[in-house]
PDB file of C-alpha atoms in Angstrom:
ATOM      1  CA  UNK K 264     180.916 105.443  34.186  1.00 35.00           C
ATOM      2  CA  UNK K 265     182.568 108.577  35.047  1.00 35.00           C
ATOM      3  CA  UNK K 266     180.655 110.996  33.360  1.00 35.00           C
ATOM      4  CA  UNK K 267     177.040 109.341  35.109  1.00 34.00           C
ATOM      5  CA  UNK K 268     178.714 109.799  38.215  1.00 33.00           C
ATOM      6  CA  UNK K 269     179.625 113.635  37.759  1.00 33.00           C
ATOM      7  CA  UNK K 270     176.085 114.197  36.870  1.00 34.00           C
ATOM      8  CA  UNK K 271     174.749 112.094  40.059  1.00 34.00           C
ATOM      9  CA  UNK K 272     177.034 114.738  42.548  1.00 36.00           C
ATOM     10  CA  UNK K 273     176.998 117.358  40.837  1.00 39.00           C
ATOM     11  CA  UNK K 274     180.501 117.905  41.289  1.00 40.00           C
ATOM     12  CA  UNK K 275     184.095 117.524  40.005  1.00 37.00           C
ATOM     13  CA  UNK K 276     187.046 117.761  42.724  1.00 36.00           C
ATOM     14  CA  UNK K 277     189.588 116.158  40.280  1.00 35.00           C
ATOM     15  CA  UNK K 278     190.460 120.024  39.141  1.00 36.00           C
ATOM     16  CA  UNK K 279     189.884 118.607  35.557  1.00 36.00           C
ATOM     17  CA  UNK K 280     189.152 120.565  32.458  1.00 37.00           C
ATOM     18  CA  UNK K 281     185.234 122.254  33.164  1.00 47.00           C
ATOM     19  CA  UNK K 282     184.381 122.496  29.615  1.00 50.00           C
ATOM     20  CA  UNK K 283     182.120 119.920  27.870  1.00 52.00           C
ATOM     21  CA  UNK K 284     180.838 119.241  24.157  1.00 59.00           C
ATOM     22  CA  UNK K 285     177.233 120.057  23.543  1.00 68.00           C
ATOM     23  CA  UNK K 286     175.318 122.570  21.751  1.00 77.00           C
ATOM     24  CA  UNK K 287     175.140 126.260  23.386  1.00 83.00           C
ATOM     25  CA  UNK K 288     171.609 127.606  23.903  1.00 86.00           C
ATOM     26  CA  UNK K 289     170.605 131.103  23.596  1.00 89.00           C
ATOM     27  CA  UNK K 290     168.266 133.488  25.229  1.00 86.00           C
ATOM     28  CA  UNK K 291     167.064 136.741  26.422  1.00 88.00           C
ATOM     29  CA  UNK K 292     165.126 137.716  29.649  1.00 85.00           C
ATOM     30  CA  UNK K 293     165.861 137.391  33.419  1.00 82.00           C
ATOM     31  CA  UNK K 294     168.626 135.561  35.641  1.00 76.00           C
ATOM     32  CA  UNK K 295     165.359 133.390  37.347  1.00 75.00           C
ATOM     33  CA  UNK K 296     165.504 132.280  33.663  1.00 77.00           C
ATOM     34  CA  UNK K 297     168.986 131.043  33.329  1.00 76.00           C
ATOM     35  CA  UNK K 298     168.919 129.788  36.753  1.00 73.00           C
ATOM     36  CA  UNK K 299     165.763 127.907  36.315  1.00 74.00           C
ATOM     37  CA  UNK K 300     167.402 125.669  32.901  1.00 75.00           C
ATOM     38  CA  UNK K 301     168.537 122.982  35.264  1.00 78.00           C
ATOM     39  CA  UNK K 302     170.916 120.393  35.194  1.00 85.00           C
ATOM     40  CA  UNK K 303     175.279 121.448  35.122  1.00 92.00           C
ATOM     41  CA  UNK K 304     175.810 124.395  32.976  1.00 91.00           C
ATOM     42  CA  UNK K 305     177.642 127.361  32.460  1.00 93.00           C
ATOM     43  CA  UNK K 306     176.623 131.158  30.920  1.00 92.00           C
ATOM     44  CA  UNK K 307     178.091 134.336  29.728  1.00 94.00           C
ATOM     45  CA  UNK K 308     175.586 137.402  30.040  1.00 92.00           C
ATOM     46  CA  UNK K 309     175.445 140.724  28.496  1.00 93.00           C
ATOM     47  CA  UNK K 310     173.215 143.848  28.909  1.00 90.00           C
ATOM     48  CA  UNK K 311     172.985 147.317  28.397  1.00 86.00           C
ATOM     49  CA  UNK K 312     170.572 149.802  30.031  1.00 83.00           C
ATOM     50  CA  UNK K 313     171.128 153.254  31.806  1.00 81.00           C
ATOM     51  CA  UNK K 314     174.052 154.205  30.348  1.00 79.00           C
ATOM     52  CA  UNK K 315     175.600 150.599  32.329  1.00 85.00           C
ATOM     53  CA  UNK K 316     176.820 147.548  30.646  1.00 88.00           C
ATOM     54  CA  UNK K 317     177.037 144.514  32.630  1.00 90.00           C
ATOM     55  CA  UNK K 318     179.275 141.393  31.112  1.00 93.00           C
ATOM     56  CA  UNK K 319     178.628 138.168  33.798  1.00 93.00           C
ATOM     57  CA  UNK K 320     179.263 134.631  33.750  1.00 94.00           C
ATOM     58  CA  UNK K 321     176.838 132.313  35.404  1.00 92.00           C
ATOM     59  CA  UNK K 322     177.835 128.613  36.841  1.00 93.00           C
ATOM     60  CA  UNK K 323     175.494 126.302  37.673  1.00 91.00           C
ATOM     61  CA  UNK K 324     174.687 122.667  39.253  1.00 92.00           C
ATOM     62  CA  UNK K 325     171.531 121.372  41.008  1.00 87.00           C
ATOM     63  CA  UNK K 326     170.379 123.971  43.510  1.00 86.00           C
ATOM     64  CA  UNK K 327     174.051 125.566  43.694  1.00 91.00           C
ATOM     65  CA  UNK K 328     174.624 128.856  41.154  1.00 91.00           C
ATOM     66  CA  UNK K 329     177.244 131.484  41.217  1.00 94.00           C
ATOM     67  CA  UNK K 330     177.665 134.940  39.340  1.00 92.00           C
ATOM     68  CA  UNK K 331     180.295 136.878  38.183  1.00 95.00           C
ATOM     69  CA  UNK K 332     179.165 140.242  36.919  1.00 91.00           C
ATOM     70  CA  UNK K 333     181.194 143.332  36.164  1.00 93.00           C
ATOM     71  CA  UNK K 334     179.130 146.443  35.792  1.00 90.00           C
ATOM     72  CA  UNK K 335     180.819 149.369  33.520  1.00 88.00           C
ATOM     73  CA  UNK K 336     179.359 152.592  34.677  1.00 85.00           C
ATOM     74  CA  UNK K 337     179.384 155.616  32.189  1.00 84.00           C
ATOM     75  CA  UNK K 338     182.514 157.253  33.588  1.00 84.00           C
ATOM     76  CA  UNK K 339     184.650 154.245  32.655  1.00 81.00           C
ATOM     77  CA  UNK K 340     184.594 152.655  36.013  1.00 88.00           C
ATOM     78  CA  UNK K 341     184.043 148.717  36.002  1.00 91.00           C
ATOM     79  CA  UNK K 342     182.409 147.046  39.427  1.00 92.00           C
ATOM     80  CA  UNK K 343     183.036 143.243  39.891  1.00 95.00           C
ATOM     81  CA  UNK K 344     180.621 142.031  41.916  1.00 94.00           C
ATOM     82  CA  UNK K 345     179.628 138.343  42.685  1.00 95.00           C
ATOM     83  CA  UNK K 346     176.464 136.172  43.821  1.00 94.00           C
ATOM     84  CA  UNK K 347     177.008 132.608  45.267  1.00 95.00           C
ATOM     85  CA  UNK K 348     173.979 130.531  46.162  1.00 92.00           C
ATOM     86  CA  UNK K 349     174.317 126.780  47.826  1.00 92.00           C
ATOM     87  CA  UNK K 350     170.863 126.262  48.104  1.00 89.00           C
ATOM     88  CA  UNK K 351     170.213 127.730  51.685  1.00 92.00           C
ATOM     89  CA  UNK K 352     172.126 131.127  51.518  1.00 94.00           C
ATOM     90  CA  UNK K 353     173.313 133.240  49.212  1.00 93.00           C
ATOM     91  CA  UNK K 354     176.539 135.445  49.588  1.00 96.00           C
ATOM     92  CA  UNK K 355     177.223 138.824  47.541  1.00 95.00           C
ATOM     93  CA  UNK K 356     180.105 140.733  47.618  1.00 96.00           C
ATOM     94  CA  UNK K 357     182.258 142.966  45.828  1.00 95.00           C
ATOM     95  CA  UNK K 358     185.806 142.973  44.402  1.00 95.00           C
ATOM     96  CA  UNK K 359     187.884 145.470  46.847  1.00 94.00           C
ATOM     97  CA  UNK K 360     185.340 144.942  49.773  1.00 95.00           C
ATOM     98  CA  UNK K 361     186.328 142.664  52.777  1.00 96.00           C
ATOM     99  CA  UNK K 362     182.669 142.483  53.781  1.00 97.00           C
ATOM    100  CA  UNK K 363     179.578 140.698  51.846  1.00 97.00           C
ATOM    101  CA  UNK K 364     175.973 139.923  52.800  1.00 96.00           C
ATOM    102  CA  UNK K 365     174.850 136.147  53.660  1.00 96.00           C
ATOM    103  CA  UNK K 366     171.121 135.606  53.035  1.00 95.00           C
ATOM    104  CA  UNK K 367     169.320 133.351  53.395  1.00 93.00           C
ATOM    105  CA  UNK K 368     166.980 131.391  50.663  1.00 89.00           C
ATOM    106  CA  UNK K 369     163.642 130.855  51.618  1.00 82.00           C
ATOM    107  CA  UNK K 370     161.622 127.802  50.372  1.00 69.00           C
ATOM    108  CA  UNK K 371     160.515 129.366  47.029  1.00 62.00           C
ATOM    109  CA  UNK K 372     163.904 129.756  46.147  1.00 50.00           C
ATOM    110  CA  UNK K 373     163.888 133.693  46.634  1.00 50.00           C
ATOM    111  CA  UNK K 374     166.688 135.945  49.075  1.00 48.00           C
ATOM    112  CA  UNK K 375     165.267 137.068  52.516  1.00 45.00           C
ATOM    113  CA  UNK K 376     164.712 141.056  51.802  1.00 43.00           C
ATOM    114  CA  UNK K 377     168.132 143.057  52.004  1.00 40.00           C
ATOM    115  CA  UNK K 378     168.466 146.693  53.226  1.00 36.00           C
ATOM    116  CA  UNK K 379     169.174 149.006  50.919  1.00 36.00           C
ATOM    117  CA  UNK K 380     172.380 149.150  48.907  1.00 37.00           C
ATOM    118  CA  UNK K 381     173.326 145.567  49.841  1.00 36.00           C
ATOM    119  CA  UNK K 382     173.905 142.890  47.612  1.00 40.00           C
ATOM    120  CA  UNK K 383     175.184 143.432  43.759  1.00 48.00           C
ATOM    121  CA  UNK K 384     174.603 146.087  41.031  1.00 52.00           C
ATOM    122  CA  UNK K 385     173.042 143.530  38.790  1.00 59.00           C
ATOM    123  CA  UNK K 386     169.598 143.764  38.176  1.00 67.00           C
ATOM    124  CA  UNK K 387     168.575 140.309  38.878  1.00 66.00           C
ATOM    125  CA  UNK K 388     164.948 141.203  37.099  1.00 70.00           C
ATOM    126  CA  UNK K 389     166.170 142.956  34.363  1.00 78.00           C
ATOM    127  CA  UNK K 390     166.581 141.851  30.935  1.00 85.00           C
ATOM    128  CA  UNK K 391     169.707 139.723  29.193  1.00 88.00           C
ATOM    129  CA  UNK K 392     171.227 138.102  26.479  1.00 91.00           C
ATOM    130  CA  UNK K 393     172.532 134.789  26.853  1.00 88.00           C
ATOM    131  CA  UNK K 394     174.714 131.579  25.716  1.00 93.00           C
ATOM    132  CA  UNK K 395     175.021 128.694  27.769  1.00 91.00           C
ATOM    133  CA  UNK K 396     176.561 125.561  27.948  1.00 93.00           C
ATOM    134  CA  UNK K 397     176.708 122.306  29.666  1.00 92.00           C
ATOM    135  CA  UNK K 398     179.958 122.127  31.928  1.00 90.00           C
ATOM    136  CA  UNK K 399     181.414 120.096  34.288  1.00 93.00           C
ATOM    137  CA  UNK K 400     180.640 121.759  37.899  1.00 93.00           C
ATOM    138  CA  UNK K 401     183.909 122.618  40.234  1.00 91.00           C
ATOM    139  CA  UNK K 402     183.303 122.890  43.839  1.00 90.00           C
ATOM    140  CA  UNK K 403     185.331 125.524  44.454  1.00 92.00           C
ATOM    141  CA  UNK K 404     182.946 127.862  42.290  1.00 94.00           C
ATOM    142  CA  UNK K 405     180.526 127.353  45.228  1.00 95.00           C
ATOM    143  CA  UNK K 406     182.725 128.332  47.715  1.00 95.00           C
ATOM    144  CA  UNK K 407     182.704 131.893  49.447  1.00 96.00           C
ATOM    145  CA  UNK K 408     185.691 133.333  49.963  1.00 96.00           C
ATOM    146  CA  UNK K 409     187.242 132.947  52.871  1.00 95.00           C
ATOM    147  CA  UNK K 410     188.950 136.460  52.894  1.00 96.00           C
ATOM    148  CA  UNK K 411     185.141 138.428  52.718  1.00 97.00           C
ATOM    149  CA  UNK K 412     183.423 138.796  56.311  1.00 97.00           C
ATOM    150  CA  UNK K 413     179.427 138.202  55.615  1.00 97.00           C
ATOM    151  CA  UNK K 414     177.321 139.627  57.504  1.00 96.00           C
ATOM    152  CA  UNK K 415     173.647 137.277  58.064  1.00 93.00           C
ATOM    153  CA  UNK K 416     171.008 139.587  56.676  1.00 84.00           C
TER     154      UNK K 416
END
């Protein structure tokens, strides 16, 4: 059946609707945590510390995530950044940037160390609220954009 095989790849080229039935399930604590849930779901985030908030959505299939966040700093300025990892790299950029950082994903799963001020404004060990969902993964979620230049950290 159709639905076996989406779950099998991991992925749905038909452009069909993403959304799927199923109970959401709620948390609090780091992004390792949501990524770590397994299986083909989908997440909105939300924390507040330092004066920042940071809104995010989090897609997710297999060993393939990706992360929208936008950061509001205190003086009403909002920062879109965005994390996608395939498995073997991971690419971070930021809206109204033409150049992003590829790393790459070392066998525990963690980023190769970045130099400072590379990478997103999202505090990937910090603490936040979330509600996810099971979804039906989209390739082109996955899929740097072509406009950004990465650089291989």
């Amino acid at each position: 059946n159709t639905e076996n095989n989406q779950e099998d790849t991991g992925e749905n080229t038909s452009g069909n609707n993403t959304s799927t039935s199923g109970s959401p399930t709620r948390g609090s604590g780091s992004l390792s945590q949501v990524f770590t849930q397994g299986g083909n779901y989908t997440c909105t985030l939300n924390a507040t510390r330092d004066g920042l908030t940071t809104t995010g959505t989090v897609y997710a299939t297999g060993n393939k995530t990706r992360v929208d966040f936008r950061v509001q700093l205190p003086d009403t300025t909002a920062i879109q950044t965005h994390i996608i990892r395939d498995g073997s790299f991971s690419y971070n950029w930021t809206d109204g940037e033409t150049a992003g950082v590829r790393s790459r994903i070392t066998t525990t799963g963690t980023v190769d160390e970045q130099p400072q001020g590379a990478g997103s404004m999202a505090d990937v060990d910090g603490t936040y609220d979330w509600e996810c969902r099971p979804w039906i993964p989209q390739t082109s979620q996955f899929t740097p954009p072509t406009e950004i230049t990465f650089t291989q950290m």
